[in-house]
CSV table of C-alpha atoms in Angstrom, one decimal:
chain,number,residue,atom,x,y,z
A,1,MET,CA,0.0,0.0,0.0
A,2,ALA,CA,2.9,2.3,0.8
A,3,ASP,CA,4.4,1.6,-2.7
A,4,ALA,CA,1.0,2.2,-4.3
A,5,ALA,CA,0.6,5.5,-2.4
A,6,ALA,CA,3.9,6.8,-3.6
A,7,PRO,CA,2.8,7.5,-7.2
A,8,SER,CA,-0.3,9.3,-6.0
A,9,GLY,CA,1.9,11.4,-3.8
A,10,GLU,CA,4.0,12.3,-6.8
A,11,GLY,CA,0.9,13.1,-8.7
A,12,ARG,CA,-0.3,15.5,-6.0
A,13,GLY,CA,3.2,17.0,-5.9
A,14,GLY,CA,2.9,17.8,-9.6
A,15,PHE,CA,0.1,20.2,-8.8
A,16,GLY,CA,1.3,21.2,-5.4
A,17,ARG,CA,4.5,22.4,-3.8
A,18,GLY,CA,6.5,19.7,-5.3
A,19,GLY,CA,6.0,20.6,-9.0
A,20,ARG,CA,4.8,24.2,-9.2
A,21,GLY,CA,5.5,25.3,-5.7
A,22,ARG,CA,8.5,27.2,-4.4
A,23,GLY,CA,10.9,24.7,-5.8
A,24,GLY,CA,9.6,25.1,-9.3
A,25,ARG,CA,9.5,28.9,-9.2
A,26,GLY,CA,13.0,28.8,-7.8
A,27,ASP,CA,14.2,26.9,-10.9
A,28,ARG,CA,12.5,29.3,-13.2
A,29,ASP,CA,13.8,32.3,-11.3
A,30,GLY,CA,17.3,30.9,-11.8
A,31,GLY,CA,16.8,31.0,-15.5
A,32,ARG,CA,14.6,34.1,-16.0
A,33,GLY,CA,14.6,36.0,-12.7
A,34,ARG,CA,17.0,38.5,-11.4
A,35,GLY,CA,19.9,36.6,-12.9
A,36,GLY,CA,18.3,37.1,-16.3
A,37,ARG,CA,17.8,40.8,-15.7
A,38,GLY,CA,21.4,41.1,-14.7
A,39,GLY,CA,22.4,39.5,-18.0
A,40,ARG,CA,20.3,42.0,-19.9
A,41,GLY,CA,21.8,44.8,-17.9
A,42,GLY,CA,25.3,43.5,-18.8
A,43,ARG,CA,24.4,43.5,-22.5
A,44,GLY,CA,23.1,47.0,-22.2
A,45,GLY,CA,26.4,48.1,-20.7
A,46,ASP,CA,28.3,46.5,-23.6
A,47,LYS,CA,26.0,48.3,-26.0
A,48,ASP,CA,27.0,51.7,-24.5
A,49,LYS,CA,30.6,50.8,-25.0
A,50,GLU,CA,30.1,49.8,-28.7
A,51,GLU,CA,30.9,52.2,-31.5
A,52,TRP,CA,28.3,54.9,-32.0
A,53,VAL,CA,26.2,54.3,-35.2
A,54,PRO,CA,24.4,57.6,-35.9
A,55,VAL,CA,20.8,57.4,-37.2
A,56,THR,CA,20.3,61.1,-38.1
A,57,LYS,CA,21.9,63.3,-40.8
A,58,LEU,CA,23.3,65.6,-38.1
A,59,GLY,CA,24.9,62.6,-36.3
A,60,ARG,CA,26.5,61.3,-39.5
A,61,LEU,CA,28.0,64.7,-40.2
A,62,VAL,CA,29.4,65.0,-36.7
A,63,LYS,CA,30.9,61.6,-36.7
A,64,GLU,CA,32.5,62.1,-40.1
A,65,GLY,CA,34.1,65.4,-38.9
A,66,LYS,CA,32.0,67.6,-41.2
A,67,ILE,CA,30.8,69.5,-38.1
A,68,ARG,CA,33.6,70.2,-35.6
A,69,SER,CA,31.9,72.6,-33.3
A,70,ILE,CA,28.6,72.6,-31.4
A,71,GLU,CA,28.3,76.3,-32.3
A,72,GLU,CA,27.6,75.3,-35.9
A,73,ILE,CA,24.6,73.4,-34.7
A,74,PHE,CA,23.4,76.3,-32.6
A,75,LEU,CA,23.9,78.7,-35.5
A,76,PHE,CA,21.3,77.0,-37.6
A,77,SER,CA,19.1,76.0,-34.7
A,78,LEU,CA,19.4,72.3,-35.6
A,79,PRO,CA,17.6,69.9,-33.2
A,80,ILE,CA,19.9,67.4,-31.4
A,81,LYS,CA,18.2,64.0,-31.4
A,82,GLU,CA,21.2,61.9,-30.3
A,83,TYR,CA,23.1,62.6,-27.1
A,84,GLN,CA,26.3,61.1,-28.6
A,85,ILE,CA,26.6,64.2,-30.7
A,86,VAL,CA,27.2,66.3,-27.6
A,87,ASP,CA,29.6,63.7,-26.2
A,88,HIS,CA,31.6,63.7,-29.5
A,89,LEU,CA,31.8,67.5,-29.7
A,90,LEU,CA,32.4,68.5,-26.0
A,91,GLY,CA,33.9,65.3,-24.6
A,92,PRO,CA,35.1,65.2,-21.0
A,93,ALA,CA,34.6,68.9,-20.6
A,94,LEU,CA,30.9,68.3,-19.9
A,95,LYS,CA,30.1,67.8,-16.3
A,96,ASP,CA,26.8,66.5,-14.9
A,97,GLU,CA,25.1,67.0,-11.5
A,98,VAL,CA,21.9,65.8,-10.0
A,99,MET,CA,19.7,68.7,-8.9
A,100,LYS,CA,16.9,66.7,-7.3
A,101,ILE,CA,15.5,63.2,-6.9
A,102,MET,CA,12.0,62.7,-5.6
A,103,PRO,CA,9.5,59.8,-5.5
A,104,VAL,CA,6.2,60.3,-7.4
A,105,GLN,CA,3.2,58.0,-7.1
A,106,LYS,CA,0.3,57.1,-9.4
A,107,GLN,CA,-2.9,55.6,-8.1
A,108,THR,CA,-3.9,52.5,-10.0
A,109,THR,CA,-6.6,49.8,-9.4
A,110,ALA,CA,-3.9,47.5,-8.0
A,111,GLY,CA,-2.6,50.2,-5.6
A,112,GLN,CA,0.1,52.8,-5.9
A,113,ARG,CA,2.8,52.8,-8.4
A,114,THR,CA,6.0,54.6,-7.2
A,115,ARG,CA,8.6,56.0,-9.5
A,116,PHE,CA,11.6,58.3,-9.0
A,117,LYS,CA,11.7,61.6,-10.8
A,118,CYS,CA,15.2,63.1,-11.3
A,119,TYR,CA,16.4,66.5,-12.5
A,120,VAL,CA,19.9,66.5,-13.9
A,121,ALA,CA,22.0,69.4,-15.2
A,122,VAL,CA,25.0,69.3,-17.5
A,123,GLY,CA,27.4,72.0,-18.4
A,124,ASP,CA,31.0,72.7,-19.4
A,125,GLY,CA,31.6,75.9,-17.6
A,126,ALA,CA,32.2,77.7,-20.9
A,127,GLY,CA,28.8,78.9,-22.0
A,128,HIS,CA,26.8,75.7,-22.4
A,129,ILE,CA,24.1,74.4,-20.1
A,130,GLY,CA,21.5,71.7,-20.3
A,131,LEU,CA,18.7,70.5,-17.9
A,132,GLY,CA,17.0,67.1,-18.2
A,133,LEU,CA,14.1,65.4,-16.5
A,134,LYS,CA,13.4,61.7,-16.3
A,135,ALA,CA,11.1,59.4,-14.2
A,136,ALA,CA,11.8,55.7,-13.9
A,137,LYS,CA,11.2,52.8,-11.5
A,138,GLU,CA,14.8,52.8,-10.4
A,139,VAL,CA,17.0,55.7,-9.3
A,140,ALA,CA,20.0,54.7,-11.5
A,141,THR,CA,17.8,54.5,-14.5
A,142,ALA,CA,16.2,57.9,-13.8
A,143,ILE,CA,19.7,59.5,-13.4
A,144,ARG,CA,21.0,57.9,-16.6
A,145,GLY,CA,17.9,59.0,-18.5
A,146,GLY,CA,18.1,62.5,-17.0
A,147,ILE,CA,21.7,62.9,-18.2
A,148,ILE,CA,20.7,61.9,-21.7
A,149,ASN,CA,17.8,64.3,-21.8
A,150,ALA,CA,19.9,67.1,-20.5
A,151,LYS,CA,22.5,66.6,-23.2
A,152,MET,CA,19.9,66.8,-25.9
A,153,ASN,CA,18.5,70.0,-24.3
A,154,LEU,CA,21.9,71.7,-24.3
A,155,VAL,CA,21.7,75.5,-25.1
A,156,PRO,CA,24.3,78.2,-25.5
A,157,VAL,CA,24.6,80.9,-22.7
A,158,ARG,CA,25.7,84.3,-23.8
A,159,ARG,CA,28.0,86.1,-21.4
A,160,GLY,CA,28.6,89.8,-21.1
A,161,TYR,CA,30.1,92.6,-19.0
A,162,TRP,CA,29.1,95.1,-16.3
A,163,GLY,CA,30.5,98.5,-17.2
A,164,LEU,CA,33.9,98.4,-19.0
A,165,ASN,CA,34.2,95.8,-21.7
A,166,ALA,CA,37.6,94.6,-20.6
A,167,GLY,CA,38.9,91.1,-20.1
A,168,ALA,CA,36.8,87.9,-20.4
A,169,PRO,CA,33.0,88.1,-20.2
A,170,HIS,CA,31.9,87.4,-16.6
A,171,THR,CA,28.2,88.1,-16.1
A,172,VAL,CA,24.9,88.0,-18.0
A,173,PRO,CA,24.7,90.5,-20.9
A,174,CYS,CA,21.4,92.0,-19.7
A,175,LYS,CA,18.6,91.4,-17.2
A,176,VAL,CA,16.9,88.1,-17.9
A,177,SER,CA,14.0,86.3,-16.2
A,178,GLY,CA,12.5,82.9,-16.3
A,179,LYS,CA,9.3,81.2,-14.9
A,180,CYS,CA,8.2,77.7,-14.1
A,181,GLY,CA,5.1,77.0,-12.1
A,182,SER,CA,4.9,79.7,-9.4
A,183,VAL,CA,8.7,80.3,-9.3
A,184,ARG,CA,10.0,83.4,-11.0
A,185,VAL,CA,13.8,84.0,-11.3
A,186,ARG,CA,15.5,87.2,-12.4
A,187,PHE,CA,19.2,87.7,-13.1
A,188,ILE,CA,20.9,91.1,-13.1
A,189,PRO,CA,24.4,91.9,-14.3
A,190,ALA,CA,26.9,92.4,-11.5
A,191,PRO,CA,30.3,94.1,-11.3
A,192,ARG,CA,33.5,92.0,-11.3
A,193,GLY,CA,34.2,90.4,-7.9
A,194,SER,CA,30.6,90.4,-6.7
A,195,GLY,CA,30.3,86.6,-7.1
A,196,LEU,CA,27.1,84.6,-7.6
A,197,VAL,CA,24.5,86.2,-5.2
A,198,ALA,CA,22.0,83.4,-5.4
A,199,SER,CA,20.8,80.3,-3.5
A,200,LEU,CA,22.2,76.8,-3.9
A,201,ILE,CA,20.4,75.6,-7.0
A,202,PRO,CA,20.8,78.8,-9.1
A,203,LYS,CA,24.4,79.0,-8.0
A,204,LYS,CA,25.2,75.5,-9.2
A,205,LEU,CA,23.5,76.1,-12.6
A,206,LEU,CA,25.2,79.5,-13.1
A,207,THR,CA,28.6,78.0,-12.3
A,208,MET,CA,28.1,75.2,-14.8
A,209,ALA,CA,27.1,77.8,-17.4
A,210,GLY,CA,30.4,79.7,-16.8
A,211,LEU,CA,29.1,82.8,-15.1
A,212,GLU,CA,31.1,84.4,-12.3
A,213,ASP,CA,29.2,87.5,-11.1
A,214,VAL,CA,25.4,87.7,-11.1
A,215,TYR,CA,22.7,89.3,-8.9
A,216,SER,CA,19.5,87.2,-8.6
A,217,SER,CA,16.0,87.8,-7.4
A,218,THR,CA,13.5,85.0,-6.8
A,219,SER,CA,9.8,85.0,-6.0
A,220,GLY,CA,7.2,82.3,-5.6
A,221,HIS,CA,7.5,78.9,-3.9
A,222,SER,CA,11.2,78.5,-4.6
A,223,ARG,CA,11.4,75.5,-2.2
A,224,THR,CA,10.2,73.5,-5.1
A,225,ARG,CA,13.6,72.7,-6.4
A,226,GLY,CA,12.5,71.2,-9.7
A,227,ASN,CA,10.6,74.3,-10.7
A,228,LEU,CA,13.4,76.5,-9.5
A,229,ALA,CA,16.0,74.7,-11.6
A,230,MET,CA,13.7,74.9,-14.7
A,231,ALA,CA,13.1,78.6,-14.1
A,232,VAL,CA,16.9,79.3,-14.0
A,233,PHE,CA,17.4,77.2,-17.1
A,234,TYR,CA,14.7,79.2,-19.0
A,235,ALA,CA,16.2,82.4,-17.9
A,236,LEU,CA,19.7,81.4,-19.1
A,237,THR,CA,18.2,80.4,-22.5
A,238,LYS,CA,17.0,84.0,-23.0
A,239,THR,CA,20.6,85.4,-22.9
A,240,SER,CA,21.1,84.3,-26.5
A,241,SER,CA,17.7,85.6,-27.7
A,242,PHE,CA,18.3,89.3,-27.0
A,243,LEU,CA,20.5,91.2,-29.5
A,244,THR,CA,22.4,94.2,-28.1
A,245,PRO,CA,23.6,96.9,-30.5
A,246,ASP,CA,27.1,95.4,-30.9
A,247,LEU,CA,25.3,92.4,-32.6
A,248,TRP,CA,23.4,94.5,-35.1
A,249,THR,CA,25.9,93.7,-37.9
A,250,PRO,CA,24.3,92.5,-41.2
A,251,THR,CA,23.6,88.8,-41.3
A,252,HIS,CA,25.3,86.8,-44.1
A,253,PHE,CA,23.2,83.7,-44.7
A,254,THR,CA,25.0,80.5,-45.5
A,255,PRO,CA,23.6,77.0,-46.4
A,256,THR,CA,22.8,74.6,-43.6
A,257,PRO,CA,25.2,71.7,-43.0
A,258,GLN,CA,22.7,69.3,-44.6
A,259,GLN,CA,22.6,71.5,-47.7
A,260,GLU,CA,26.3,72.0,-47.8
A,261,HIS,CA,27.1,68.2,-47.5
A,262,THR,CA,24.2,66.9,-49.6
A,263,ASP,CA,26.5,64.8,-51.8
A,264,PHE,CA,28.1,63.2,-48.8
A,265,LEU,CA,24.7,62.3,-47.2
A,266,ALA,CA,23.3,60.9,-50.4
A,267,LYS,CA,26.4,58.8,-51.1
A,268,LYS,CA,26.4,57.3,-47.7
A,269,SER,CA,22.7,56.5,-47.7
A,270,LEU,CA,23.0,54.8,-51.1
A,271,ALA,CA,26.0,52.8,-49.9
A,272,LYS,CA,24.2,51.7,-46.8
A,273,TYR,CA,21.2,50.1,-48.6
């Protein structure tokens, strides 16, 4: 009877803990669980180290050396769709810093879904600044996505003088302001040696943009660091949109890089297919 009961016990085990219970899930987890995700993460890391294969015309021109300065991209207001373009042109001079990380929640039928929202700023300290925003399930993924977003949002920052136009530019060229949410930020040119008269977040962004002397004024709920950082970024983007009389020289229009290198782009595209 004991021998006869053994097969029935094995049959019950097939539908119970023996076959599909913790032991079975453990076997499957070994193949497709965290170990599998780690493997995919490893492949993702190898992909980042692989050679960059551009997918846009601008990226192809940058990689082939047809565009050697990021100022050529800003001159024609070309959109940057690949963050590798900024890495190729600016290289190690570009520094990144996390402005704020905060958890955000969404109410679903199954409960609450928590993600991490990250604000990241990038700058080279020489007149270029970018600010990116990313939300993801993991902090590391949010930071990595924020850095990529910030690089694609890179903008030029025009610097000027207070008083005598001598030496290197050190402050904003004129009064500029930016707004995000309820936060309003205003930057005022300051004499040499004044330093950055601002709170922590604006001071970090101004330093990354390459400004040395600035007076600032803030109103609204500036404790909201995300909106404060965005307001500062919007204010810095306006420095290049205002033309002072010294920039009133006649504009000589030249063809865009895509028009100038049409033959190269057509040849490459035909060879590819």
